[in-house]
Amino acid sequence: MKNPLFYAKILLFGEYGIIENSKGLTIPYNFYQGALKFEETEMTASSNAHLRKYAQFLSENFSELFDTEAFNKDVENGMYFDSNIPQGYGVGSSGALVAAIYNKYAKNKIEIESYLTKEKIAELKLTFGQMESYFHGKSSGIDPLICYMNIPLLIQSKDDISTVGLPEAAANGKGAVFLINSGEPGETAPMVQIFFEKLKNDGFRKTLKEEFIKYNNACIEYFVKGEYNPLFNNLQKLSSWAFEHFRPMIPQKLVNAWKTGIDTNTYYLKLCGSGGGGYVLGFTQDYEKAKTYLKDFNTEVIYRF
């Protein structure tokens, strides 16, 4: 039996804010994918070694939830995770792995083919958060959830997640949502630590709640409705806020490009994941014009409108 593929994810809106109960909007990104496979070569040895440690983690902490005996046996037989999802780029490399392992070894698996109530989605999210804590120290479980379900999800709050329809993409649309490669991976844990340190400051907490979350939630509302003028009005505010308050998380190579987008109103950048490196997200109503400012970077369109 061929092992199923699990795709990357992109959190369009909600990075860091969902920790403080803002809304979030996440979509699958099928350009990158991974699957559990069996093959013993020099190339697969590293992945197999990582799975061996992860199998031990699940055996010690969650043996009641997973068939850890079968997992360990498969690892002994050379199983590895065959993935082209870049690690440290904010597109869910650990999320896809966690989803694949849940799918194969969970004892009471919640099937995605069945109708999923909000309660079932919440249960999945909790389990995925526990599983992914191995990689990040603390996890919301949202990355593996989107990788497992492979459909857009609207995060209303920590405990309220539902599926959502998006406006149909226009293949030849002038506007675009795109990724920019910063050229180096980022590490989630140090960036999240910076955020939690910032949260100790009352002024930062106030502006996060009164400005960032307000702009973020408005962006989600208008993006889902396909109302692009008010969307870009709020994107400008969101990008400017992040430039001021999330500067340590913005990859150094992209600081100037970030400011250029705001100054020219040609495109707006925002974090994709925790930042520090990896990808950042771009939004523009004129992709060809935006590319003239971003000619020194690799850009990758993920959605046209």
XYZ file of C-alpha atoms in Angstrom:
305
model
C 0.000 0.000 0.000
C 1.349 3.407 -0.967
C 1.790 5.724 2.005
C -0.280 8.914 1.763
C 1.323 12.279 1.116
C 1.110 15.094 3.648
C 1.488 18.616 2.376
C 3.063 21.782 3.727
C 0.955 24.567 5.215
C 0.987 28.338 5.188
C -0.435 30.469 7.983
C -1.688 33.458 5.994
C -2.715 35.426 9.066
C -2.320 34.972 12.801
C 1.386 34.383 13.451
C 2.052 35.048 17.149
C -1.428 36.563 17.511
C -3.081 33.146 17.853
C -1.028 32.658 21.020
C -3.026 35.612 22.389
C -6.345 34.423 20.919
C -6.413 36.398 17.684
C -7.980 34.835 14.620
C -5.891 32.843 12.164
C -6.261 31.651 8.587
C -4.203 28.734 7.332
C -4.092 26.967 3.974
C -2.414 23.812 2.645
C 0.484 24.319 0.240
C 0.780 21.333 -2.075
C 4.081 22.418 -3.661
C 5.895 20.747 -0.735
C 5.054 17.290 0.583
C 6.286 14.326 2.591
C 5.483 10.641 3.160
C 6.712 7.793 5.368
C 8.706 5.279 3.301
C 11.005 2.283 3.663
C 14.451 2.297 2.094
C 17.915 2.107 3.580
C 20.507 4.358 1.992
C 22.991 6.922 3.244
C 20.450 9.611 2.355
C 17.709 8.092 4.544
C 19.856 7.278 7.581
C 19.577 10.759 9.115
C 15.764 10.831 8.882
C 15.576 7.304 10.285
C 17.756 8.336 13.255
C 15.439 11.292 13.966
C 12.397 8.988 13.798
C 14.090 6.603 16.235
C 14.356 9.397 18.829
C 10.794 10.519 18.135
C 9.482 6.967 18.520
C 11.163 6.872 21.927
C 9.486 10.182 22.868
C 6.032 8.854 21.951
C 6.707 5.532 23.710
C 7.670 7.305 26.936
C 4.871 9.896 26.901
C 1.910 8.793 24.771
C 1.985 5.008 24.441
C -1.739 4.889 25.282
C -2.537 6.970 22.167
C -0.269 5.281 19.600
C 0.826 1.845 18.521
C 4.383 2.643 19.529
C 5.405 -1.016 19.207
C 4.570 -0.959 15.478
C 6.220 2.466 15.106
C 9.458 1.276 16.721
C 9.433 -1.898 14.626
C 9.014 0.098 11.393
C 11.865 2.406 12.394
C 14.054 -0.669 13.029
C 13.170 -1.795 9.499
C 14.508 1.445 8.012
C 11.447 3.686 7.816
C 12.157 7.363 7.129
C 10.230 10.527 6.224
C 10.742 11.348 2.552
C 10.080 15.096 2.402
C 10.963 18.112 0.269
C 9.436 20.510 2.825
C 12.258 22.882 3.835
C 12.990 22.843 7.565
C 12.943 26.157 9.425
C 11.047 27.996 6.679
C 7.662 28.336 8.393
C 5.795 25.975 6.067
C 5.173 23.062 8.429
C 7.983 20.521 8.031
C 7.410 19.050 11.509
C 3.631 19.435 11.079
C 3.591 17.163 8.036
C 5.721 14.553 9.823
C 3.450 14.594 12.886
C 0.361 14.266 10.667
C 1.878 11.287 8.828
C 2.741 9.502 12.086
C -0.696 10.179 13.582
C -2.342 8.840 10.418
C -0.343 5.602 10.534
C -0.092 4.836 14.251
C -2.923 6.524 16.209
C -4.979 3.903 18.060
C -8.331 5.717 17.867
C -7.716 7.773 14.752
C -10.139 10.534 13.858
C -10.687 10.049 10.130
C -10.705 13.163 7.964
C -13.123 11.544 5.527
C -15.855 11.630 8.188
C -17.805 14.768 9.105
C -15.628 16.655 11.573
C -17.390 18.580 14.318
C -15.637 21.454 16.075
C -15.194 19.085 19.035
C -13.382 16.532 16.873
C -11.173 19.241 15.361
C -10.364 20.497 18.883
C -9.491 16.942 19.954
C -7.185 16.539 16.947
C -5.532 19.895 17.670
C -4.850 18.893 21.288
C -3.268 15.591 20.279
C -1.169 17.243 17.571
C 0.000 19.890 20.030
C 1.228 17.158 22.371
C 2.961 15.346 19.517
C 4.652 18.448 18.081
C 5.868 19.671 21.479
C 8.849 17.374 20.884
C 10.063 19.719 18.134
C 9.238 23.198 19.471
C 8.906 22.859 23.250
C 5.346 24.193 23.001
C 2.957 23.767 20.080
C -0.581 24.924 19.329
C -1.097 21.817 17.178
C -2.371 23.938 14.292
C 0.447 23.117 11.831
C -0.098 19.326 11.990
C -3.862 19.900 11.955
C -3.763 21.743 8.623
C -1.258 19.208 7.217
C -3.569 16.356 8.265
C -6.850 17.859 7.096
C -5.420 19.473 3.920
C -8.132 22.139 3.666
C -8.229 25.852 4.643
C -8.998 26.376 8.324
C -10.338 29.449 10.106
C -9.092 29.817 13.669
C -11.639 31.889 15.591
C -9.903 31.269 18.924
C -7.773 28.599 20.568
C -10.824 26.384 21.034
C -12.856 27.301 17.969
C -11.487 26.086 14.629
C -13.577 25.351 11.552
C -13.180 24.748 7.832
C -13.598 27.780 5.573
C -14.124 28.454 1.872
C -11.847 30.953 0.111
C -12.554 33.049 -2.999
C -11.694 31.120 -6.149
C -8.170 31.872 -7.317
C -7.794 33.675 -10.658
C -5.039 31.954 -12.644
C -4.133 35.115 -14.566
C -4.991 37.614 -11.821
C -2.884 40.756 -11.490
C -2.749 40.487 -7.683
C -0.918 37.761 -5.785
C -0.004 36.281 -2.453
C 3.603 35.099 -2.677
C 6.519 33.741 -0.692
C 9.976 35.337 -0.525
C 12.921 33.166 0.401
C 15.206 34.859 2.947
C 17.934 32.392 2.013
C 18.412 30.827 5.430
C 16.298 28.789 7.860
C 14.934 30.240 11.082
C 14.595 28.562 14.470
C 11.134 28.625 16.024
C 12.010 28.315 19.722
C 14.279 31.434 20.025
C 11.774 33.590 18.103
C 8.867 32.456 20.286
C 11.016 33.206 23.347
C 11.552 36.782 22.106
C 7.783 37.139 21.706
C 7.092 35.913 25.248
C 9.697 38.322 26.612
C 7.944 41.161 24.762
C 4.606 40.089 26.265
C 5.967 40.935 29.723
C 5.880 44.586 28.659
C 2.451 46.145 29.317
C 2.838 48.601 26.428
C 3.526 45.784 23.967
C 0.582 43.725 25.229
C -1.670 46.763 24.805
C -0.609 47.509 21.227
C -0.780 43.807 20.332
C -4.402 43.610 21.473
C -5.568 47.036 20.284
C -3.716 47.223 16.965
C -2.121 43.991 15.727
C -5.075 41.729 16.508
C -7.530 44.304 15.122
C -5.646 44.567 11.787
C -5.035 40.813 11.633
C -8.702 39.921 12.171
C -9.831 42.524 9.635
C -7.413 41.080 7.042
C -8.921 37.623 7.522
C -12.465 38.946 7.217
C -11.778 40.803 3.952
C -9.563 38.077 2.454
C -12.259 35.421 2.960
C -14.854 37.766 1.416
C -12.563 38.662 -1.493
C -12.823 42.396 -0.685
C -9.331 43.473 -1.702
C -9.362 47.250 -1.177
C -10.137 47.090 2.566
C -7.848 44.040 2.789
C -4.859 46.035 1.524
C -5.743 48.998 3.719
C -5.403 46.705 6.752
C -2.372 44.876 5.326
C -0.529 48.192 5.167
C -1.232 48.762 8.869
C -0.356 45.151 9.760
C 2.957 45.248 7.875
C 3.883 48.636 9.399
C 3.035 47.387 12.898
C 5.195 44.291 12.410
C 8.075 46.406 11.080
C 8.019 48.385 14.318
C 7.270 45.654 16.863
C 8.460 42.366 15.280
C 11.797 43.665 13.948
C 13.873 40.918 15.669
C 11.759 38.294 13.869
C 12.180 39.860 10.392
C 15.024 38.114 8.500
C 17.888 40.622 8.273
C 18.183 40.335 4.493
C 14.549 41.402 4.099
C 14.396 44.424 6.414
C 14.975 46.948 3.611
C 12.613 45.164 1.214
C 9.954 45.133 3.949
C 10.218 48.929 4.360
C 10.281 49.523 0.586
C 6.941 47.747 0.234
C 5.364 50.003 2.855
C 6.961 53.184 1.477
C 5.886 52.524 -2.120
C 2.542 50.854 -1.293
C 3.432 48.312 -4.002
C 3.408 45.229 -1.777
C 3.216 44.415 1.927
C 5.240 41.777 3.750
C 4.404 39.792 6.855
C 5.916 36.900 8.759
C 5.319 33.362 7.564
C 5.602 31.294 10.724
C 7.832 32.442 13.554
C 10.328 34.389 11.430
C 14.054 34.802 12.019
C 14.671 33.260 8.602
C 12.829 31.018 6.186
C 10.039 32.542 4.125
C 8.098 35.738 4.533
C 4.710 36.308 2.911
C 3.996 39.052 0.412
C 0.686 40.535 -0.743
C 0.347 42.756 -3.792
C -2.325 44.024 -6.148
C 0.257 44.184 -8.967
C 2.665 41.254 -8.869
C 4.702 42.296 -11.926
C 5.345 45.720 -10.398
C 6.214 44.189 -7.012
C 8.795 41.937 -8.684
C 10.690 44.984 -9.987
C 11.369 45.993 -6.373
C 12.122 42.411 -5.332
C 14.378 41.419 -8.237
C 17.174 40.371 -5.867
C 14.956 37.731 -4.217
C 13.323 34.472 -5.203
C 9.534 34.887 -5.107
C 6.992 32.097 -5.403
C 3.283 32.759 -6.087
C 0.881 30.743 -3.925
C -2.416 32.474 -4.806
C -3.591 34.760 -7.618
C -6.542 37.100 -7.524
